Structure formats: structure tokens, C-alpha cells
Coordinates of C-alpha atoms in Angstrom, one line a residue:
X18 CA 4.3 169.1 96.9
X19 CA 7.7 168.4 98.3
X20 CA 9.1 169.2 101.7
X21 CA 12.0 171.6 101.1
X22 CA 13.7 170.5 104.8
X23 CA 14.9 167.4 102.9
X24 CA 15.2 168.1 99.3
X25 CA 18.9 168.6 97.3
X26 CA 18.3 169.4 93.9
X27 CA 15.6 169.7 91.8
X28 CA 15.5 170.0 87.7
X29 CA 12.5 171.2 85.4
X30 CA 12.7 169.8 81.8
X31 CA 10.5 171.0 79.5
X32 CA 11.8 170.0 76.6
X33 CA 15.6 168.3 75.5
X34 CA 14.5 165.3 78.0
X35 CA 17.3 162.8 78.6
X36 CA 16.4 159.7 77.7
X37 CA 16.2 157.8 80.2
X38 CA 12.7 159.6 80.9
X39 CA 9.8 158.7 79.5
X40 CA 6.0 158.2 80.0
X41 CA 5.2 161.6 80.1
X42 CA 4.6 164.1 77.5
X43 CA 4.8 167.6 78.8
X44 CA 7.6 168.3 81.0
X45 CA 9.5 166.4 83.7
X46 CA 11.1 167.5 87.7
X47 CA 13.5 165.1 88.6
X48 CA 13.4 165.6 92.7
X49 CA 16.6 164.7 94.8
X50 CA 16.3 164.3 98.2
X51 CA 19.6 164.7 100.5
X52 CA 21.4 161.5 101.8
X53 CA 21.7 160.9 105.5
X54 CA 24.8 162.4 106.8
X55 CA 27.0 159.4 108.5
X56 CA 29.0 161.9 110.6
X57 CA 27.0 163.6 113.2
X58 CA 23.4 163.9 114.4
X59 CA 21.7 167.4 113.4
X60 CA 17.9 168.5 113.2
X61 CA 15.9 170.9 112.2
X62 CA 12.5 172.6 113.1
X63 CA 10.0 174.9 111.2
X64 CA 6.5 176.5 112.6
X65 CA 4.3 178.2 110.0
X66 CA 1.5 179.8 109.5
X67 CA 0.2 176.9 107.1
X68 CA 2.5 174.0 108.0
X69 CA 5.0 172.7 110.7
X70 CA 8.3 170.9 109.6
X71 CA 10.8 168.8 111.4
X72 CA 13.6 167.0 110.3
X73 CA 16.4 164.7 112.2
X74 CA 19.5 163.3 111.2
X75 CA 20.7 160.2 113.2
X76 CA 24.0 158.3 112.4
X77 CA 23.4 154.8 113.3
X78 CA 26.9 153.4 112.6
X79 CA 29.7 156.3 111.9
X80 CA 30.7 156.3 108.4
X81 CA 28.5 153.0 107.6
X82 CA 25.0 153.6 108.7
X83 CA 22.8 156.4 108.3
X84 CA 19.0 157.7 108.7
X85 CA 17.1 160.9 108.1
X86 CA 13.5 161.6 108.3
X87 CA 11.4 164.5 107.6
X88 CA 7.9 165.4 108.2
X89 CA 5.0 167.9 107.9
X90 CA 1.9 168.8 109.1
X91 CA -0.7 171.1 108.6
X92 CA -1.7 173.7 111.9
X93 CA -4.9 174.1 110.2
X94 CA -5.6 170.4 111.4
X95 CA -6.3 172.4 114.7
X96 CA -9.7 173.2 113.8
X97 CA -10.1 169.0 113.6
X98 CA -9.7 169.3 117.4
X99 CA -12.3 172.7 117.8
X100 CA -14.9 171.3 115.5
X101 CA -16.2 168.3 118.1
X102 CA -16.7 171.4 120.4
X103 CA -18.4 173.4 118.3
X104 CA -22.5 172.7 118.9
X105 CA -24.6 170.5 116.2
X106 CA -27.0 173.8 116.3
X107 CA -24.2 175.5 115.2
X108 CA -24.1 173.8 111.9
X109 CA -21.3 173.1 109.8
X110 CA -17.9 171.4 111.2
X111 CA -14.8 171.3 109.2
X112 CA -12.1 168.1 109.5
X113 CA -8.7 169.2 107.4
X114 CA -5.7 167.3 107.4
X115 CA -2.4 167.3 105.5
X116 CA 0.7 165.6 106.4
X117 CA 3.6 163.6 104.7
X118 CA 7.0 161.9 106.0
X119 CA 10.1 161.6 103.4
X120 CA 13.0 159.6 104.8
X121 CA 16.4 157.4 103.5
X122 CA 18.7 154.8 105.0
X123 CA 21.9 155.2 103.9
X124 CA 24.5 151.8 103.9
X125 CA 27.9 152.6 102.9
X126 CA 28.6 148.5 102.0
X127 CA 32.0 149.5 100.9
X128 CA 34.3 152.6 99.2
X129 CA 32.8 151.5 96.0
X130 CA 28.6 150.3 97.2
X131 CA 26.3 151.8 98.6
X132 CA 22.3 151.0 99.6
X133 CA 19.7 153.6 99.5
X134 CA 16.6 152.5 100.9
X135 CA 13.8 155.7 100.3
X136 CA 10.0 155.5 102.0
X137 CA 7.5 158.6 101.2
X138 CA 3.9 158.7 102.4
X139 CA 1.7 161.8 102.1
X140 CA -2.3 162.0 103.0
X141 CA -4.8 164.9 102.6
X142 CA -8.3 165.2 102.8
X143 CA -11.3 167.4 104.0
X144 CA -14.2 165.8 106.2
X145 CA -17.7 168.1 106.2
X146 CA -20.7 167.5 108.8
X147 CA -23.6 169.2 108.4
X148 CA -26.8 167.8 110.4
X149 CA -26.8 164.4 109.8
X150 CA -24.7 164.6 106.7
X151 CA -21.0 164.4 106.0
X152 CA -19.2 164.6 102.7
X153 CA -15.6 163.6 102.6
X154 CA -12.6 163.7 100.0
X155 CA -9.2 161.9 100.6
X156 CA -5.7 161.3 98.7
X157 CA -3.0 159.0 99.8
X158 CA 0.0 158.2 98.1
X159 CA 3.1 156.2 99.3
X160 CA 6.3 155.1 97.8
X161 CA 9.0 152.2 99.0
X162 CA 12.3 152.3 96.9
X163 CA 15.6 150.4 97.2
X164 CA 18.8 152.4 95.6
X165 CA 22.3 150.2 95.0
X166 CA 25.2 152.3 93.5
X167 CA 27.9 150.9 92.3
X168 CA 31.6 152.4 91.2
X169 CA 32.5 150.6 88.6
X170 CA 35.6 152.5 88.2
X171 CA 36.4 156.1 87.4
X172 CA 35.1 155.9 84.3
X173 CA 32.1 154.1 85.4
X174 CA 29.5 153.6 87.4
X175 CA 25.9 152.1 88.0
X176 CA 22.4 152.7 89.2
X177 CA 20.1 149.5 90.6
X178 CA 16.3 150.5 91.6
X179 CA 13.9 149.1 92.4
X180 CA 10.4 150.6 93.6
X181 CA 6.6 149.6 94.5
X182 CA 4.3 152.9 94.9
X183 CA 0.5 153.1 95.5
X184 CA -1.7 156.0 94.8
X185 CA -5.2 156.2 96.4
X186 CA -8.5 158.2 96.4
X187 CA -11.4 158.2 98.4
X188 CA -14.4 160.5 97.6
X189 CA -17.9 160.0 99.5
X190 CA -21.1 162.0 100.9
X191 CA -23.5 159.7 103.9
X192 CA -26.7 160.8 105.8
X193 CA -28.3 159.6 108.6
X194 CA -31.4 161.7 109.0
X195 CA -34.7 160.8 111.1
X196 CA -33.1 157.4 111.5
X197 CA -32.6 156.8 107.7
X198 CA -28.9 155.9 106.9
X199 CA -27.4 156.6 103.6
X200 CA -24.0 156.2 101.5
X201 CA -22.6 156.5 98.3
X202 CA -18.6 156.1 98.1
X203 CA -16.2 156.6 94.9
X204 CA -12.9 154.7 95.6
X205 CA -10.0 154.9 92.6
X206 CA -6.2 154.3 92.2
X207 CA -3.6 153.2 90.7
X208 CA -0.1 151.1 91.4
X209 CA 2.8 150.1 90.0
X210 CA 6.2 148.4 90.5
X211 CA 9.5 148.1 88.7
X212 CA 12.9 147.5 88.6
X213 CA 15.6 150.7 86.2
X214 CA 19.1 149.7 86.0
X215 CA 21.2 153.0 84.2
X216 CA 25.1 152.8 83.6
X217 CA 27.2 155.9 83.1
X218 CA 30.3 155.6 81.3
X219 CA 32.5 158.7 80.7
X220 CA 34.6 157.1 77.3
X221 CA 37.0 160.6 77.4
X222 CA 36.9 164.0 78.5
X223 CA 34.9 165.1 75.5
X224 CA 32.6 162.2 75.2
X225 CA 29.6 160.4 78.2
X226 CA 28.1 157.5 77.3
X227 CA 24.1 156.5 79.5
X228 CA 22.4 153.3 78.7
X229 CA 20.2 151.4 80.8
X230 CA 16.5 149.5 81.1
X231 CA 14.1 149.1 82.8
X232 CA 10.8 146.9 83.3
X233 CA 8.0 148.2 85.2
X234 CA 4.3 146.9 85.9
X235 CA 1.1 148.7 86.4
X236 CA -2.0 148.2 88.4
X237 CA -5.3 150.1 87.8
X238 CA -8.4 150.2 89.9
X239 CA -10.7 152.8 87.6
X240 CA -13.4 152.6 90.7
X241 CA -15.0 151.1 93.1
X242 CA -19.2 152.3 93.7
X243 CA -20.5 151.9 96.9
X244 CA -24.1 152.5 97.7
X245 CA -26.0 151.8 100.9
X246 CA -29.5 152.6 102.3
X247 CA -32.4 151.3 103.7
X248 CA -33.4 149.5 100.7
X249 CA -30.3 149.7 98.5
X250 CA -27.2 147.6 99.4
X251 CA -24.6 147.1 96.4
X252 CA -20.8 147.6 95.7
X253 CA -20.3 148.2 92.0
X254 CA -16.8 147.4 91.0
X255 CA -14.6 147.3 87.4
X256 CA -12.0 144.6 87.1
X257 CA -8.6 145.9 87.8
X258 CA -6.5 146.2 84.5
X259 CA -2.8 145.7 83.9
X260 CA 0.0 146.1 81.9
X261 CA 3.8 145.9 81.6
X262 CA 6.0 148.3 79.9
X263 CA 10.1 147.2 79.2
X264 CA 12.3 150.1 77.7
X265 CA 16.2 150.5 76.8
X266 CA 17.3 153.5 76.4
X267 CA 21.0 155.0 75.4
X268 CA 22.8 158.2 75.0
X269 CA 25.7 160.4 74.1
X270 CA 26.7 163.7 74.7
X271 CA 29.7 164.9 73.0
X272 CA 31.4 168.4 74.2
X273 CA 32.3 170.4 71.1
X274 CA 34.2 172.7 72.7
X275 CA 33.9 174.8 76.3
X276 CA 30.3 175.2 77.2
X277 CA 28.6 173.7 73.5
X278 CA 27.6 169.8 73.5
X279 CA 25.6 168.1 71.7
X280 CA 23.5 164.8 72.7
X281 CA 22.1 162.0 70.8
X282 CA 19.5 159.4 72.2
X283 CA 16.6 157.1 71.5
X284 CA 14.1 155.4 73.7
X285 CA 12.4 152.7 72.7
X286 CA 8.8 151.3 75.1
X287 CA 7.1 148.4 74.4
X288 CA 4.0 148.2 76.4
X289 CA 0.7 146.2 77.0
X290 CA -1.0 143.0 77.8
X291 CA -2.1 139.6 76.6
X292 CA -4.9 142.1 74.3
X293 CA -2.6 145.3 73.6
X294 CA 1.0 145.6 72.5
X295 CA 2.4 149.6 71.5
X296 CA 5.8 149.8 70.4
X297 CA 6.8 153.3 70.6
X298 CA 10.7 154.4 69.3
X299 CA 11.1 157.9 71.2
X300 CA 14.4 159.4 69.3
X301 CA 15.8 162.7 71.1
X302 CA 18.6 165.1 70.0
X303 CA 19.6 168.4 71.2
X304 CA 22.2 171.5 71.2
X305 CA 23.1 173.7 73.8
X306 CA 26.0 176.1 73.9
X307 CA 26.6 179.5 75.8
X308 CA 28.3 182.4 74.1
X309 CA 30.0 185.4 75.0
X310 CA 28.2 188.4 76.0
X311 CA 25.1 185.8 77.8
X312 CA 24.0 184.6 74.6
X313 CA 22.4 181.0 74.6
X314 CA 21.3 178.8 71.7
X315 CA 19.0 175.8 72.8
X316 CA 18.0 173.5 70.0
X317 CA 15.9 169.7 70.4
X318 CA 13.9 167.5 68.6
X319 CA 12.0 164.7 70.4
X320 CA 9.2 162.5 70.6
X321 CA 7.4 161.1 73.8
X322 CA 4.9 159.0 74.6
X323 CA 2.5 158.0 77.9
X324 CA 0.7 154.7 78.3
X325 CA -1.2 156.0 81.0
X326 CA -3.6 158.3 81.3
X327 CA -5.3 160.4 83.2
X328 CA -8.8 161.5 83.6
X329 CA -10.3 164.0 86.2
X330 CA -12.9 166.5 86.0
X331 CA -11.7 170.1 87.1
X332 CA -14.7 170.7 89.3
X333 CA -18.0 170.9 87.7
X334 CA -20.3 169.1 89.6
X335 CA -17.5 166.9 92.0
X336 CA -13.8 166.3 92.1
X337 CA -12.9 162.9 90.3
X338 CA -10.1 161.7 88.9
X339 CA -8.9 157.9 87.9
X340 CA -6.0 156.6 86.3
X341 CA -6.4 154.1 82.8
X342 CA -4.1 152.2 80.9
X343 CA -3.6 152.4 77.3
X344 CA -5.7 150.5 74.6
X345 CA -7.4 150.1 71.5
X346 CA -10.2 152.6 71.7
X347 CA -7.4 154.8 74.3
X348 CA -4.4 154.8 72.7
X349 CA -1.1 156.7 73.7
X350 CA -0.8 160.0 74.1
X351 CA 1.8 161.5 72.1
X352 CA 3.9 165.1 71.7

């Protein structure tokens, strides 16, 4: 799922979330990609047997202006380039394709600002022609986010982003046999855009304050039919839905003594539209502490919720999936 050229850290929760997360109800991995370096250019190069990865690192402006990019791509694409070769009497051709790009811009505005700007864009898909048929199936995701951080002071500091991020997919099967020409096309997606401000405050050695909100705004597009033959003509669509979800969110975590804290937090969502309002409280608490001999005691209580849902089907018949919001007949899913 992600490229590993350009990734710093990555961390699994699955359970003791912090609480600035939310929407979800199972498990969150909170993915870091590295900055672009501002002091000299570098790259990188991978060739698999699956995928090829590349990655550059350009300094635009030494100790200002940065920019790294990092790609893949599938070699089995190759066989996109054999299959036109390949006879029609020969039957089947295969199209497969797989790539994404990952890349930041880096703006060091001052010793205490600094601008992030993040793009991501990943495609994948397989294309099958068979005699006058074809059947296709296609994903496409991107994601545009602009990062300010801000050092308050030692103490303090402060996270500004904001993000737009469309997800799309495509799913189809046409003919054109003895001169007859047919299609029938399932389109589906889902976008959203928002704006998270988090503040960290470390109020003493023993003692870290996080608070922060958010406001974010979702745009659904269950599907899209398209049908077309030589008597049938019609686009069957469903109205895109909407809805907006604001949070706040706050949290302490208090060092008892060398390697045992404790943190305290609460979440609270409101989310909807002019026909739907949920108010969901999410409260979190949990324990950690290491002991002597590699002993570890991990205790947390939490509650989650997710307005938006998710609804595929695993493969009986054909792949689907589309994304819904939450309402009165679907309400939010909770753990």
C-alpha cells in the first residue's frame, strides 16, 4: 500500500488510540513520510520482480527550499505492451497497471515555521479482451495536503492542515459482437475535505498536554449506472449526499514514574446534515508501564465511532464496493 523508498515511521494502533483519531472503529496506522532534505541532492533506484521504485531528492533553495518525489510502477505492465501483439485468434489479452507517486515540498519560512505541502496519487486496474468483449476494473485515489508548523516555544508548538482527497472506482464489461455494441458501467466514490488544527503543550517534565479540532466535509457518489445498446440508452444516477463532521478533542498523559504513564482523553464528533445530526462523546483512558525482567502491563478503555461506512461485496458474483454516509436507517458504527 505504501512505497517504503519514502516512508519514516509508521504506528499500528489497535487499541489505546490517542484522541485525536477518530472515525474508525478497529485499528489505526498513522504513516509518516520523510521530509525533503534541504542539504544535498540524493536518489535512489529499485528494480523488482513485481515493481520498480525511484526516488529523488532535489534542494531547490539550500536550507529554505526542498522537494522529494517518489514513484512506482508495476513491470507486470509489460504484458500491456505484448498483449496488442498477441493475435485476436489467440483469444484472451490481459491490460495490468499499477503505479503511484508520493512527494512533499518542504519551506523552511523561518527557525520557528515551516510549510509542508504533500500530493499522493495511486491507480490500479485490470483491462480483459476477449472477442469482441472487454471487462475492466479500476481504482484511483489522490490526496493534496498543506502542512504549517509552528514553534510556539519550547514548550509548545502547533500543527495547521489542511487536505482535499478523492477516491474513485470504475467497474464495467462492453461487447461489440456481429456489429451489436453494448455497455454497462458501475462508477462510485467518495471525497472529502477539511481543515485539523492540534497544539502540543509540554506543561513539565512529568505532564503533556494535546488539544486541537478539526472540521471536515464529505462527498459521496453511491453510483453512477451506465447502460448502452442498440436499443437501450440510459445513465442511472443517485444524488450525491453530504455531510460535515466538527470534533475537539484533548488529552493528558502524566509520567508516573520511569517508563509508567497514564493518559486521559475525550473526543467529542458532531456530525450530519440539514436531516441527520449524531453527537457522539468518544472518552479514552489508558495505562502502560514496563517492568523489570520485560514485563509489560497495557490497560485502555475507549469508545469510537465512524460516520461512514463502507459497503463492498468480497467477490461473489463481481467486485463492488461504495462508500455511504451515516443516517437514520444507517446509523454509526460503534466499538
Amino acid at each position: 500500500m505504501y512505497n517504503p523508498v519514502i516512508i519514516k515511521s509508521a504506528q499500528l494502533y489497535k487499541s489505546a488510540f490517542p484522541a485525536e483519531y477518530g472515525g474508525k472503529i478497529s485499528s489505526v496506522v498513522n504513516v509518516q513520510t520523510d521530509d525533503a532534505s534541504m542539504q544535498k541532492f540524493r536518489g535512489e533506484a529499485e528494480i523488482g520482480i513485481l515493481t520498480s521504485k525511484l526516488a529523488l531528492n532535489v534542494p531547490l533553495a539550500k536550507d529554505k527550499l526542498a522537494l522529494t518525489v517518489a514513484g512506482r510502477v508495476s513491470n507486470y505492465s509489460i504484458i500491456n505492451l505484448i498483449s496488442p501483439l498477441v493475435p485476436d485468434k489467440f483469444g484472451v489479452r490481459f491490460g495490468f497497471s499499477f503505479g503511484d507517486i508520493n512527494s512533499n515540498l518542504v519551506w523552511k519560512l523561518s527557525e520557528k515555521d515551516r510549510l509542508k505541502l504533500t500530493f499522493f496519487s495511486n491507480t490500479d486496474g485490470i483491462d480483459v479482451k476477449n472477442y469482441g468483449t472487454r471487462f475492466w476494473i479500476k481504482n484511483n485515489q489522490q490526496n493534496l495536503g498543506l502542512n504549517w508548523y509552528n514553534t510556539i516555544s519550547n514548550k509548545a508548538e502547533n500543527h495547521l492542515l489542511g487536505y482535499v482527497d478523492n477516491y474513485g472506482y470504475d467497474f464495467g464489461h462492453s461487447s461489440n459482437i456481429n456489429n451489436v455494441k453494448q455497455i454497462n458501467q458501475i462508477l462510485t466514490g467518495v471525497s472529502s475535505a477539511g481543515l485539523v488544527d492540534k497544539f502540543n503543550y509540554q506543561t513539565s517534565d512529568k505532564m503533556n498536554i494535546v488539544f486541537g479540532g478539526s472540521i471536515k466535509g464529505y462527498g459521496f457518489s453511491p453510483y453512477q449506472i451506465n447502460q448502452n445498446d442498440s436499443n437501450v440508452a440510459a445513465i442511472k444516477t443517485t444524488n450525491q449526499s453530504k455531510i460535515t463532521e466538527g470534533v475537539i478533542f484533548a488529552e493528558g498523559e502524566y509520567y508516573l514514574k520511569k517508563h509508567q504513564f497514564i493518559t486521559l482523553g475525550m473526543r467529542l464528533s458532531i456530525v450530519g446534515n440539514s436531516e441527520n445530526i449524531f453527537i457522539n462523546p468518544e472518552p479514552r483512558m489508558s495505562y502502560h508501564g514496563i517492568f523489570k525482567n520485560d514485563y509489560s502491563l497495557s490497560i485502555s478503555a475507549g469508545r469510537m465511532t465512524q460516520p461512514v461506512h463502507r459497503a463492498a461485496n468480497s467477490g461473489l458474483g463481481f467486485p463492488f464496493e461504495m462508500f455511504l454516509p451515516s443516517s437514520v436507517s444507517l446509523l454509526p458504527e460503534t466499538s
